[in-house]
Coordinates of N, CA and C in Angstrom, one line a residue:
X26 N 31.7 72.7 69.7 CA 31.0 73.7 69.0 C 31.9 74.4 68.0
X27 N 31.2 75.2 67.2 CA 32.0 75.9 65.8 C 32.9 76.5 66.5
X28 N 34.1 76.8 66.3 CA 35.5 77.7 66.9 C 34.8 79.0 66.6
X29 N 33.9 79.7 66.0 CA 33.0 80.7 65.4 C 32.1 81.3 66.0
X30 N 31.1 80.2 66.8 CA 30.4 80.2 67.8 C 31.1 80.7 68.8
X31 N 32.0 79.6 69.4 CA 33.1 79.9 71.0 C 33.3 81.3 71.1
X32 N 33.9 81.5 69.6 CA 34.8 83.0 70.0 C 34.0 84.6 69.7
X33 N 32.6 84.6 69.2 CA 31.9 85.4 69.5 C 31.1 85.4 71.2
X34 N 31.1 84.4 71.9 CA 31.2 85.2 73.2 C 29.4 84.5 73.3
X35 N 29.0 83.6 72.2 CA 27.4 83.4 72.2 C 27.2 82.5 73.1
X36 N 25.9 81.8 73.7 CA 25.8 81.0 74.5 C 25.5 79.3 73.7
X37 N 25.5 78.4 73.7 CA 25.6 77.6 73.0 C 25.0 76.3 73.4
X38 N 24.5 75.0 72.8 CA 24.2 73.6 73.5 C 24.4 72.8 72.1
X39 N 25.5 71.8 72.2 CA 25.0 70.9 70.8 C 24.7 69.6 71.8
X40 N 23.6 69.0 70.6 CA 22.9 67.8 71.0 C 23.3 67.2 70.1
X41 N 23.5 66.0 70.3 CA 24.3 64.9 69.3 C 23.5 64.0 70.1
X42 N 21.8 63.6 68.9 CA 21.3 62.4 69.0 C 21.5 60.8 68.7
X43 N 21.2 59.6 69.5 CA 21.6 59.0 69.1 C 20.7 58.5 67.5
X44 N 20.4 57.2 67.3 CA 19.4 56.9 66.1 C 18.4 57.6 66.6
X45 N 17.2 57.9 65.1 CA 16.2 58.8 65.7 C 15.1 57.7 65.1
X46 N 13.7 57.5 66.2 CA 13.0 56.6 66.0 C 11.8 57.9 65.7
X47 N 10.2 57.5 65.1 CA 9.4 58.2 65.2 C 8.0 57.6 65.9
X48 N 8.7 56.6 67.5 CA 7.7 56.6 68.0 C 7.7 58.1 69.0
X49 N 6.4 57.4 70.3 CA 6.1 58.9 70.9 C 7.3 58.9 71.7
X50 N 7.1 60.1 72.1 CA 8.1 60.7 73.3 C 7.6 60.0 74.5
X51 N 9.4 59.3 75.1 CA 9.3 58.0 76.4 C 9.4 59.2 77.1
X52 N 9.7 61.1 77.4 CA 9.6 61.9 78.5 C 10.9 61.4 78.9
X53 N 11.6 62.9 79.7 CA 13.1 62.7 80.5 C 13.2 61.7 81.5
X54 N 12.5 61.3 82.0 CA 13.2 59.7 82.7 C 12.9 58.4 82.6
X55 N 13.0 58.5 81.1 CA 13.5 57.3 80.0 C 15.2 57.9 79.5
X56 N 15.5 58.7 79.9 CA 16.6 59.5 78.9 C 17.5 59.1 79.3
X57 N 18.9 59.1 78.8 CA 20.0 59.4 79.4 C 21.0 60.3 78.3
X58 N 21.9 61.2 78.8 CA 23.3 61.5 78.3 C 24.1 61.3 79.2
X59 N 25.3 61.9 77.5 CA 26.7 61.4 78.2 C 27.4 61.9 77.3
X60 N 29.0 62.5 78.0 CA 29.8 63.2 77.4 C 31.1 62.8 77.3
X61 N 31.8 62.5 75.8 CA 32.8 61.8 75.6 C 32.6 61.4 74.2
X62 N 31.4 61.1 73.8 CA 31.3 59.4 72.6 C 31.5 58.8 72.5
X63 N 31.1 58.2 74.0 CA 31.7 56.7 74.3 C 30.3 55.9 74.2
X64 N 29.1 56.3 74.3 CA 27.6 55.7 74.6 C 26.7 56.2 73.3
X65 N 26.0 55.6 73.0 CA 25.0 56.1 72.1 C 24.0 54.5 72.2
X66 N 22.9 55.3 71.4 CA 21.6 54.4 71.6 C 20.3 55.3 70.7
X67 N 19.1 55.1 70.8 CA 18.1 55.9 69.7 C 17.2 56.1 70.8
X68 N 16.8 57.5 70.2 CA 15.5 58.0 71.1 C 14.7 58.6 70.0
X69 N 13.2 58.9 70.1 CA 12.4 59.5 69.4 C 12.5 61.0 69.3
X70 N 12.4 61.4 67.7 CA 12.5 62.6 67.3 C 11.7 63.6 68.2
X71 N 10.5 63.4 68.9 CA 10.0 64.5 69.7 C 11.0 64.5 71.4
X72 N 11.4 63.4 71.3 CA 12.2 63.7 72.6 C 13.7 64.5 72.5
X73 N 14.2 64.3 70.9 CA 14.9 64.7 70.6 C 14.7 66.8 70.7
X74 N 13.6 66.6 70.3 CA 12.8 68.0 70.2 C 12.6 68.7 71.9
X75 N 12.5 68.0 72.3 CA 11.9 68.2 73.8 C 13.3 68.7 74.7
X76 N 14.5 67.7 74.4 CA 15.5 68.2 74.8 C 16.2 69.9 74.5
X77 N 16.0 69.7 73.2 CA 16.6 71.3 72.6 C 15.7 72.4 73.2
X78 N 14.4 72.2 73.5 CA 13.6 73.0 74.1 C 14.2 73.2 75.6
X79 N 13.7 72.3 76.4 CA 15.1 72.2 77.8 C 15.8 72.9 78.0
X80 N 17.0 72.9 77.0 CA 18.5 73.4 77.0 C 18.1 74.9 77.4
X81 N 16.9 75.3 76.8 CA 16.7 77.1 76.9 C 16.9 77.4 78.1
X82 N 15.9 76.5 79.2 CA 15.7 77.0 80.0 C 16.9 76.7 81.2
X83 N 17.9 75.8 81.1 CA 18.7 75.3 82.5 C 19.8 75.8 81.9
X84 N 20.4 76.8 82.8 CA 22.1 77.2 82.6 C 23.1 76.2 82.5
X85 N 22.7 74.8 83.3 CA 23.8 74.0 83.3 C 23.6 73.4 81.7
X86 N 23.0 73.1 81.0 CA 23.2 72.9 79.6 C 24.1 73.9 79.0
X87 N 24.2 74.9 79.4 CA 25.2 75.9 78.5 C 26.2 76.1 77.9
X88 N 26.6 75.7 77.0 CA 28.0 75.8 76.9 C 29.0 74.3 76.7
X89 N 28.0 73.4 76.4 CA 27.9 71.8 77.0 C 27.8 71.7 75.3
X90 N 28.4 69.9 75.1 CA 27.5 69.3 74.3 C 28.0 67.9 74.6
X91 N 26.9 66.7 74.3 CA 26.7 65.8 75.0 C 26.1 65.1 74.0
X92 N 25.8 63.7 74.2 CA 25.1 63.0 73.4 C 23.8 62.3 74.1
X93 N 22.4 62.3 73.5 CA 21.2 62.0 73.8 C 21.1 60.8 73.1
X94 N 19.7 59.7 74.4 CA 19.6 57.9 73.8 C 18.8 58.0 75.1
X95 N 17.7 56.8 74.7 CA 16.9 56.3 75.6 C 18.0 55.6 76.7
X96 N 18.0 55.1 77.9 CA 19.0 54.7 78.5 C 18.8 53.1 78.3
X97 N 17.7 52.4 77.8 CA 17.7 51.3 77.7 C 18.3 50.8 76.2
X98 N 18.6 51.8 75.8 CA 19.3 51.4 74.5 C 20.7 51.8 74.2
X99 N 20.9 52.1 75.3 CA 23.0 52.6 75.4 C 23.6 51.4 75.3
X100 N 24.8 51.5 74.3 CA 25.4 50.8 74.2 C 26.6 51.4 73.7
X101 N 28.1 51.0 74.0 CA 29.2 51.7 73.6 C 29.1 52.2 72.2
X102 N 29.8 53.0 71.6 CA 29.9 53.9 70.1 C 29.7 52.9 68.9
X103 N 31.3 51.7 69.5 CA 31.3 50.8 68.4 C 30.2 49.3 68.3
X104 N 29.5 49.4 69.5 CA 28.1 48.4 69.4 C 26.6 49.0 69.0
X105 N 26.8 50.3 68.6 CA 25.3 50.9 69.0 C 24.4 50.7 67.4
X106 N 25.1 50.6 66.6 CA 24.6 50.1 65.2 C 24.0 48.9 65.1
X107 N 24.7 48.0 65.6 CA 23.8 46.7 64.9 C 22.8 46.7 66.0
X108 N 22.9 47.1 67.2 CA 21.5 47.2 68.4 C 20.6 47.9 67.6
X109 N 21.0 49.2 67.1 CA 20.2 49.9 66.4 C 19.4 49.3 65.5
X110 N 20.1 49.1 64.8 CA 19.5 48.0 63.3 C 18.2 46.8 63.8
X111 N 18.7 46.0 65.0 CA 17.9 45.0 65.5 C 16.8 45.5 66.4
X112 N 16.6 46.7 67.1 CA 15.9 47.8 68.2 C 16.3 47.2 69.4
X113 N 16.8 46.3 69.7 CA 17.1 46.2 71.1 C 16.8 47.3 71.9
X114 N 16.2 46.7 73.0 CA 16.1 47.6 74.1 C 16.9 47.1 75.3
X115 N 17.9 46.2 75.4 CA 18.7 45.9 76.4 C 20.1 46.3 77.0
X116 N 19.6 47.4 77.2 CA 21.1 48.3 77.7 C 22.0 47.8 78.2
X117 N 23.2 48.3 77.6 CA 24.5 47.8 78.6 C 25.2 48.2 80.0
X118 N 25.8 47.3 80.3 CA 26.5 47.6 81.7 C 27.4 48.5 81.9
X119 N 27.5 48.7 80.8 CA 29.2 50.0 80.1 C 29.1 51.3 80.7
X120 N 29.7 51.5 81.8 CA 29.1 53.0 82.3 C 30.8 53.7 82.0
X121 N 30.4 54.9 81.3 CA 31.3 55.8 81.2 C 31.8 56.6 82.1
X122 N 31.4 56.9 83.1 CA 31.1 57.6 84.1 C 30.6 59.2 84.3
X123 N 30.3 59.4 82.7 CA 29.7 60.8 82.6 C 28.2 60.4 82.2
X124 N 27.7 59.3 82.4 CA 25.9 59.4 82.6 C 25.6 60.4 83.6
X125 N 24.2 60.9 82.8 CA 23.2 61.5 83.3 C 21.6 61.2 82.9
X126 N 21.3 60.8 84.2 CA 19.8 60.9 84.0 C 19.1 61.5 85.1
X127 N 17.6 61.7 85.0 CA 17.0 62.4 86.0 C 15.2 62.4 85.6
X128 N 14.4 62.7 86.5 CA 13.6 62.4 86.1 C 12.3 63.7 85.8
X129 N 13.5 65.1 85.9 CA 13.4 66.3 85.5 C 14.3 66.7 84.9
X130 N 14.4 67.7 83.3 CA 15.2 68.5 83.1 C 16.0 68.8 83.3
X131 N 15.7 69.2 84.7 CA 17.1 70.2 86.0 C 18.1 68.8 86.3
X132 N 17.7 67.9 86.4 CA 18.1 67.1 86.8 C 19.0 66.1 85.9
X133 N 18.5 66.3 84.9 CA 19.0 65.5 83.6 C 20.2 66.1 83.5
X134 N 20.2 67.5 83.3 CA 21.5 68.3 83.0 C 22.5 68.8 84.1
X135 N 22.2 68.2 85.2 CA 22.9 68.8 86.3 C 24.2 67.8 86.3
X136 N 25.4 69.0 86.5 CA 26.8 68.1 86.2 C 27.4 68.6 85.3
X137 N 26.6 68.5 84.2 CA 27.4 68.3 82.9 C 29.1 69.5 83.0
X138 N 29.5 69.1 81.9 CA 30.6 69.7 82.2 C 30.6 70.4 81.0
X139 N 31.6 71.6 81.0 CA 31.1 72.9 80.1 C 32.5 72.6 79.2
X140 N 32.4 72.9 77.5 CA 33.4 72.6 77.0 C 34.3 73.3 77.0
X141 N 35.8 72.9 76.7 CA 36.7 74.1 77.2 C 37.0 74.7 75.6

């Protein structure tokens, strides 16, 4: 987050989507994040929407930022373009080991780790 944000003491969540599609919203357990920039993939702009809404309500998003993607379309940072480009939906094996999914909100964001 902005060094600006941190140091006024505000509460915070950045979402760093992956490609943004404009079909419907696949709902949180099609989802996955992950924190690092090691994973990325495309999810739909209302899911995109749907997450930032979320964030209000669960403390463990606070203070977080993480990156959002359907989980069937993760693929490491430097592969997720040309998947993108083609829509694949065949996720990779690549686990970072900071996935999160869930098939509730609470759940989605539980873990996460808070930035220092």
């Amino acid at each position: 987050a902005d060094p600006d944000v941190r140091g006024a003491g505000l509460g915070y969540t950045v979402v760093r989507p992956g490609g943004l599609t404009t079909g419907p919203s696949r709902g949180v357990g099609a989802l996955e994040i992950n924190q690092g920039d090691s994973k990325s993939g495309r999810l739909a702009r209302a899911d995109v929407a749907a997450i930032c809404v979320a964030c209000l309500d669960f403390p463990g998003a606070f203070d977080t930022t993480f990156e959002c993607y359907e989980t069937n379309t993760a693929k490491p940072v430097e592969a997720v373009g040309l998947s993108n480009i083609l829509k694949r939906t065949d996720g990779t094996e690549f686990r970072s080991g900071r996935e999160r999914t869930g098939d509730t909100w609470g759940e989605l964001f539980e873990g996460l780790s808070r930035d220092s």
